[in-house]
CSV table of C-alpha atoms and ligand atoms in Angstrom, one decimal:
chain,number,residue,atom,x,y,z
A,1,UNK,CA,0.0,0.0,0.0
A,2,UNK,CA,1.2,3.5,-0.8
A,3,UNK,CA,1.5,5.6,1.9
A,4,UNK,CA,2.1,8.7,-0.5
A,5,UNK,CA,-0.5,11.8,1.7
A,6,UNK,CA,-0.7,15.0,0.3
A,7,UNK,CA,2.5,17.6,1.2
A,8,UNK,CA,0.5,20.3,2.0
A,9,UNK,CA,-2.4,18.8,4.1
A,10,UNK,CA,-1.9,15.4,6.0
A,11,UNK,CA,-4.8,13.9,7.2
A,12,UNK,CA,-5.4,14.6,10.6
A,13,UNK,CA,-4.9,10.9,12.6
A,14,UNK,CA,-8.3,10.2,13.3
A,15,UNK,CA,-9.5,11.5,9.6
A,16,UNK,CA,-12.5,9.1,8.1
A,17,UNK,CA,-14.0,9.3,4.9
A,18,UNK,CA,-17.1,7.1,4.3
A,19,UNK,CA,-18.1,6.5,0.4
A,20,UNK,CA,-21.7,4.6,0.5
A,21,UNK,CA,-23.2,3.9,-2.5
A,22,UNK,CA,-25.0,0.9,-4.6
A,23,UNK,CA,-23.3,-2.2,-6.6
A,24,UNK,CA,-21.5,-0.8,-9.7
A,25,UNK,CA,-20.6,3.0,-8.9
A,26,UNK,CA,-17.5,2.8,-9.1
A,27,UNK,CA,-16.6,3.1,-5.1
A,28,UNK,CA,-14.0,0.1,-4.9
A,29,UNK,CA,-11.9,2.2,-7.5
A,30,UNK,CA,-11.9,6.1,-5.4
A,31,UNK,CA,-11.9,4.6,-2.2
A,32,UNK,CA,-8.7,2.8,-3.1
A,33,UNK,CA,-7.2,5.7,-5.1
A,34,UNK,CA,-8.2,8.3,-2.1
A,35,UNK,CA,-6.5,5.7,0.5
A,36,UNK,CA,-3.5,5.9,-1.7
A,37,UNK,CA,-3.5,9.7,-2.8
A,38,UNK,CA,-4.0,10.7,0.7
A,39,UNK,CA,-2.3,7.9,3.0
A,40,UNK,CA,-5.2,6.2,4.6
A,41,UNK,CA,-6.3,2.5,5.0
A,42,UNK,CA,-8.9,1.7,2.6
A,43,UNK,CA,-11.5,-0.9,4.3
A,44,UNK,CA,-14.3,-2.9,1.7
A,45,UNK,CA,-17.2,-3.9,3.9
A,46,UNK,CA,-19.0,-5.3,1.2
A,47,UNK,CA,-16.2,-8.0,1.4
A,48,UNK,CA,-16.6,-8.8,5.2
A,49,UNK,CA,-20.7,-9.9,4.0
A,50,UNK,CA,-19.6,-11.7,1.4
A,51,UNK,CA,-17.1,-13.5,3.5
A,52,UNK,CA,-19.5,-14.4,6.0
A,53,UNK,CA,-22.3,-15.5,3.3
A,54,UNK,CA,-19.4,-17.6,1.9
A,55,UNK,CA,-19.5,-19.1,5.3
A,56,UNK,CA,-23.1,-19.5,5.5
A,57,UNK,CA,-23.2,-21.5,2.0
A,58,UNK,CA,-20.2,-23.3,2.7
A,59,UNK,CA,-22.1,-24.6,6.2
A,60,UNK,CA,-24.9,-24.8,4.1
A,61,UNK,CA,-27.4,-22.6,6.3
A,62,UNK,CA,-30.3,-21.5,4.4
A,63,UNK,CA,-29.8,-17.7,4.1
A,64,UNK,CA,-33.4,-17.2,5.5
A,65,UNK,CA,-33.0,-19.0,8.9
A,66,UNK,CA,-32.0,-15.7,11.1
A,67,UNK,CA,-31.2,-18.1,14.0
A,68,UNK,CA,-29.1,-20.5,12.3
A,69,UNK,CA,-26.8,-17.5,10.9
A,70,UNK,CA,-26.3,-15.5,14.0
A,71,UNK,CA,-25.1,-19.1,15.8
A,72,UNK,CA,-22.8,-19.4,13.2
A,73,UNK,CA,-21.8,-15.4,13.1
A,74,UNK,CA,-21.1,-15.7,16.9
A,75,UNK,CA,-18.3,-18.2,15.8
A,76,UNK,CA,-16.7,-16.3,13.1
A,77,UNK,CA,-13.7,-14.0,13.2
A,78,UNK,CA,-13.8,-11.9,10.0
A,79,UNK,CA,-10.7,-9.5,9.0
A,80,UNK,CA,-9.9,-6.7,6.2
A,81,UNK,CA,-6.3,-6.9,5.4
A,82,UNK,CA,-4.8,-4.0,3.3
A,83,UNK,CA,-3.5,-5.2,-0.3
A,84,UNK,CA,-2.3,-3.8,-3.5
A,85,UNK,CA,-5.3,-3.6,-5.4
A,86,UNK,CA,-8.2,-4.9,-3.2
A,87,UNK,CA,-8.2,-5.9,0.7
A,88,UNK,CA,-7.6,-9.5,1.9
A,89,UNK,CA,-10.3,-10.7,3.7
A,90,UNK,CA,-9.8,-13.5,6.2
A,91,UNK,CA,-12.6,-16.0,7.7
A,92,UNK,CA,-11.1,-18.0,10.9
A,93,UNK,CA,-7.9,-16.9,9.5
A,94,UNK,CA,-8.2,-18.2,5.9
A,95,UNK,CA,-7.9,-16.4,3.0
A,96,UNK,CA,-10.8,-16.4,1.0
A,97,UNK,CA,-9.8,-13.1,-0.8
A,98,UNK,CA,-10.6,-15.1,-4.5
A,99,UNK,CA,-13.4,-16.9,-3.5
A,100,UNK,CA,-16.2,-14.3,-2.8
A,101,UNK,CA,-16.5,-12.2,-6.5
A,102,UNK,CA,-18.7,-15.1,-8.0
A,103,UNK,CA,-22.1,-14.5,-8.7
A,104,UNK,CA,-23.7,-17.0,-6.1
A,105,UNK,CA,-21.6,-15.6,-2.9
A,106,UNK,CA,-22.6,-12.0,-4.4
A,107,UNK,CA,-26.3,-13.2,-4.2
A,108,UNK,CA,-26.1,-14.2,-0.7
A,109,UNK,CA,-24.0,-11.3,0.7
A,110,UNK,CA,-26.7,-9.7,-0.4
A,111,UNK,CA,-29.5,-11.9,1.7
A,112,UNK,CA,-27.6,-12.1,5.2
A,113,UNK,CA,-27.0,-8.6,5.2
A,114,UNK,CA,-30.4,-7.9,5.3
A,115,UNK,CA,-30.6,-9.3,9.2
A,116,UNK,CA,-30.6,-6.6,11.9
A,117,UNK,CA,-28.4,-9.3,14.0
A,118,UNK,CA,-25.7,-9.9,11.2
A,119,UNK,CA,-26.0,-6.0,10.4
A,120,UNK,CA,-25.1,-4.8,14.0
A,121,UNK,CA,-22.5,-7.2,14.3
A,122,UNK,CA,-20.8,-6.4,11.0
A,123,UNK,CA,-20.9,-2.8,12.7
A,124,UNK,CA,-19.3,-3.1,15.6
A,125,UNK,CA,-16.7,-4.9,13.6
A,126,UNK,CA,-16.0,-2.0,11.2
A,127,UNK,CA,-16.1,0.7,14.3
A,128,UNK,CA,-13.6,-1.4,15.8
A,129,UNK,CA,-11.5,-1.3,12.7
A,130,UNK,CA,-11.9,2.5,12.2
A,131,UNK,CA,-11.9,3.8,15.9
A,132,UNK,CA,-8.0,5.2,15.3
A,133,UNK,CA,-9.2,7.1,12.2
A,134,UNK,CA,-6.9,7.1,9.0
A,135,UNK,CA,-9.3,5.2,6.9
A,136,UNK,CA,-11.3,5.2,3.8
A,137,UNK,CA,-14.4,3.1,4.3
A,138,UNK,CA,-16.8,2.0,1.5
A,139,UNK,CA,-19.8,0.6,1.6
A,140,UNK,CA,-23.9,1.2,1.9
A,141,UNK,CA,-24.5,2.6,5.6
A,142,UNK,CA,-21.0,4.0,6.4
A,143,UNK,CA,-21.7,7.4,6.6
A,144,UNK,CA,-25.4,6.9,8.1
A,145,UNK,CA,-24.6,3.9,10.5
A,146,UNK,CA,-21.3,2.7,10.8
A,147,UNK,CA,-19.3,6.8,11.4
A,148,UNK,CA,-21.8,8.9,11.1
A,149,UNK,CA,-19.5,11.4,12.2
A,150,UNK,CA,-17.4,10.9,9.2
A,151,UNK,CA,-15.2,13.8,7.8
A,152,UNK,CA,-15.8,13.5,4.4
A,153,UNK,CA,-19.1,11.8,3.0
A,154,UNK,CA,-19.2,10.8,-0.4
A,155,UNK,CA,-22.5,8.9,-2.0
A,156,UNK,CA,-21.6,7.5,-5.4
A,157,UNK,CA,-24.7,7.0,-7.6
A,158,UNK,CA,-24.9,6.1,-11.4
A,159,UNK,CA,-27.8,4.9,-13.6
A,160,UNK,CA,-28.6,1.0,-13.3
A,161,UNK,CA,-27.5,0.3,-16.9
A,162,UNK,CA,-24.1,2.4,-16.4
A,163,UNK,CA,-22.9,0.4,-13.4
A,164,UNK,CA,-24.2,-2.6,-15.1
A,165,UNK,CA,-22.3,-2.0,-18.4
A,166,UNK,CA,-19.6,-1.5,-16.0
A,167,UNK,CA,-19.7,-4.4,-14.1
A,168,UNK,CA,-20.3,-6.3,-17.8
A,169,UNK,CA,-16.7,-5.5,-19.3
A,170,UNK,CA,-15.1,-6.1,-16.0
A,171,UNK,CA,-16.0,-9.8,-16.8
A,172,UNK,CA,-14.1,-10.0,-19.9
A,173,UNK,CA,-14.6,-11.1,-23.4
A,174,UNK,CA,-14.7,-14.8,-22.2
A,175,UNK,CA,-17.7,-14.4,-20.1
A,176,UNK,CA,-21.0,-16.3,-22.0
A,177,UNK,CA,-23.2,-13.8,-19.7
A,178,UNK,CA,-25.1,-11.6,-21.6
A,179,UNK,CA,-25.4,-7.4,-20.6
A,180,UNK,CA,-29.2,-7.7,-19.7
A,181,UNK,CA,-28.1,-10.5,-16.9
A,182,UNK,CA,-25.8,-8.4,-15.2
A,183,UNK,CA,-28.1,-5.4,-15.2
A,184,UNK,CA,-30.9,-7.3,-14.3
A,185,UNK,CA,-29.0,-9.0,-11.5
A,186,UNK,CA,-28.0,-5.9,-10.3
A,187,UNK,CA,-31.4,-4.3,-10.2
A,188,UNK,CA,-32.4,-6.9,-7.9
A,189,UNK,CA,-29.4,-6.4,-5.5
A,190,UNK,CA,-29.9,-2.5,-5.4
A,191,UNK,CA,-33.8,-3.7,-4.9
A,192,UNK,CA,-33.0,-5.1,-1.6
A,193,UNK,CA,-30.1,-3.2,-0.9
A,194,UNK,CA,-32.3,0.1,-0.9
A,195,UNK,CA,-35.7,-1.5,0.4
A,196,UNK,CA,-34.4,-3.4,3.6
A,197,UNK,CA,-35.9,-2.0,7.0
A,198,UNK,CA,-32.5,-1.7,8.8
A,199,UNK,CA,-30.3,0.6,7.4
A,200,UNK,CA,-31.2,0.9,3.6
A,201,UNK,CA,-28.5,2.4,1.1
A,202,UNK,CA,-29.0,5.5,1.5
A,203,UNK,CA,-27.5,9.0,1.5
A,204,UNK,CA,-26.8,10.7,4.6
A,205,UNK,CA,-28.2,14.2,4.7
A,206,UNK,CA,-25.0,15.7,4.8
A,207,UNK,CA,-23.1,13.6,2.5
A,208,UNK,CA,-22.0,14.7,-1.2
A,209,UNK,CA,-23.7,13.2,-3.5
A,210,UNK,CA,-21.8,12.1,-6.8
A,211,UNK,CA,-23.4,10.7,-9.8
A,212,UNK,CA,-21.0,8.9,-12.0
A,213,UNK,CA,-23.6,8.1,-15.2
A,214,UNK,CA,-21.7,10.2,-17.6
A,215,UNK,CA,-18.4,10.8,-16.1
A,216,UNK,CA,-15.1,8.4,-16.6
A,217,UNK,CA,-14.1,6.8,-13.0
A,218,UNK,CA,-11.1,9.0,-13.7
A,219,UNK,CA,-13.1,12.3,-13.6
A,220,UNK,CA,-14.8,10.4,-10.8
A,221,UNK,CA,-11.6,10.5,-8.5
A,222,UNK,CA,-10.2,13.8,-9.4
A,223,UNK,CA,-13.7,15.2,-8.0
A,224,UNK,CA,-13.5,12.8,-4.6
A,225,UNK,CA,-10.0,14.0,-4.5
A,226,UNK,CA,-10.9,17.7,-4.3
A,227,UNK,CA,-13.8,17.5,-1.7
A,228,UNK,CA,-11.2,15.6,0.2
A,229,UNK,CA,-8.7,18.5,-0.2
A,230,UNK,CA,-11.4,21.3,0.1
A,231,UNK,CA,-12.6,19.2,3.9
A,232,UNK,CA,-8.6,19.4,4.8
A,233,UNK,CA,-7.6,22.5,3.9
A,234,UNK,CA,-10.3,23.5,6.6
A,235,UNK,CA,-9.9,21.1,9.2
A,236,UNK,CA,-7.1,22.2,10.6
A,237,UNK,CA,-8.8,23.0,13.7
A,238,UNK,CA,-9.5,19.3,14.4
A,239,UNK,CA,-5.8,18.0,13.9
B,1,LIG,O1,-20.0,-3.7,-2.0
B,1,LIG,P1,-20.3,-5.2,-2.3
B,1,LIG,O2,-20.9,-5.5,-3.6
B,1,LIG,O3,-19.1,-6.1,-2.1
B,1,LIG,O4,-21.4,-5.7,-1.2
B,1,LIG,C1,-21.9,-7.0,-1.1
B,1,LIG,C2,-23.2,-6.9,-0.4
B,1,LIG,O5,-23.0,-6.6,1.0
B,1,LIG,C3,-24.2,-5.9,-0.9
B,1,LIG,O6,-25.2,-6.5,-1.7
B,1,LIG,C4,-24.9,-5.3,0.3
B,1,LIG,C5,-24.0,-5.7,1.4
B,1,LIG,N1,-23.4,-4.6,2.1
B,1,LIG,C6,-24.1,-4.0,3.1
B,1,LIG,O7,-25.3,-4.3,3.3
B,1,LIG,N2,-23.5,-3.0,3.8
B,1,LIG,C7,-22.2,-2.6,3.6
B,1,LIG,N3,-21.7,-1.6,4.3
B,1,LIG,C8,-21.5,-3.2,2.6
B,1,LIG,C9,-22.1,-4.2,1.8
């Protein structure tokens, strides 16, 4: 991880910046480049869900039975590693970093995090990981539920078919999927994403709202990069 933070503003130590935002936006890509540009940790909670799920199908739990997952979450360790490109993500201590991108562990990430039990757990987890500050976390409820204090909050929003046309050439020319899966699939993630009674994805009042539809991720990080600056170059008071 670079540690590279900008000359003429470091971060003060207990800086957090929360990007929230649905499947597809394009937050994996700023929070890492912000961690790097501006020396912070960058933490994927969207990776400590699919890790557990991952855990749920491998114990073969049904992903409705509320009772069966939260005995089995109350016997799982789950950690964010930093990395290069994305975190490592350990269950129990193994890696299972390259085993939680396929669409079936994406499905049911999406199904256990709609549990209040599994939710409030997965939070106290994250606090506990950000309580010194010097992270970027991304995710759906960061800046409403999980630091709601934040210092910077960024929601990153496109249209449906952008982040699914996205999503689509991340796959590759190989992949026999077809564009109207993807977006489809996604559609029905953002569906219960947004509509779930505890914490839905969405914007805190006071974050700032990005919407990525017709902007390269590029222009997308250059504009993160200056409400991080702008936020810094007045916070000296709290350093
Ligand atoms: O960001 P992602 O696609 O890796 O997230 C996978 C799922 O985890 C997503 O469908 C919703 C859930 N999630 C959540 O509910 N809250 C978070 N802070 C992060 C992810």
């Amino acid at each position: 991880m670079s540690l590279e933070a900008s000359p003429a503003h470091p971060p003060p130590r207990k800086f957090v910046i929360a990007i929230d935002g649905p499947a597809g936006a394009g937050k994996s890509t700023v929070a890492r480049r912000l961690a790097r540009r501006f020396g912070l940790l960058n933490l994927e909670t969207g990776a400590m869900y699919r890790a557990f799920a991952l855990k749920a199908l491998r114990a073969e739990i049904p992903l409705t039975e509320i009772a069966g997952l939260e005995a089995l979450a109350a016997e799982t360790s789950i950690n964010l590693e930093p990395g290069n490109e994305e975190n490592r993500v350990l269950v129990d201590g193994e890696d299972v970093t390259g085993l939680i991108r396929n669409p079936t562990v994406t499905d049911a990430a999406s199904r256990v995090s709609v549990f209040p039990a599994i939710r409030a757990w997965m939070v106290r987890l994250q606090q506990d990981m950000g309580a010194y500050g010097g992270v970027v976390m991304e995710g759906r409820d960061i800046g409403t539920v999980v630091f709601p204090d934040a210092d910077v909050k960024i929601f990153l929003d496109a249209a449906p078919e952008v982040r699914g046309m996205r999503r689509f050439d991340q796959l590759g020319p190989k992949s026999v999927v077809q564009p109207e899966e993807v977006i489809g699939e996604l559609r029905a993630r953002d569906e219960r994403d947004r509509n779930r009674t505890d914490s839905p994805l969405k914007a805190a009042p006071d974050a700032v709202l990005i919407d990525s539809t017709r902007m390269t991720l590029d222009e997308v990080v250059v504009t993160a990069e200056a409400i991080v600056a702008a936020r810094l170059a007045g916070a000296t008071s709290i350093l």
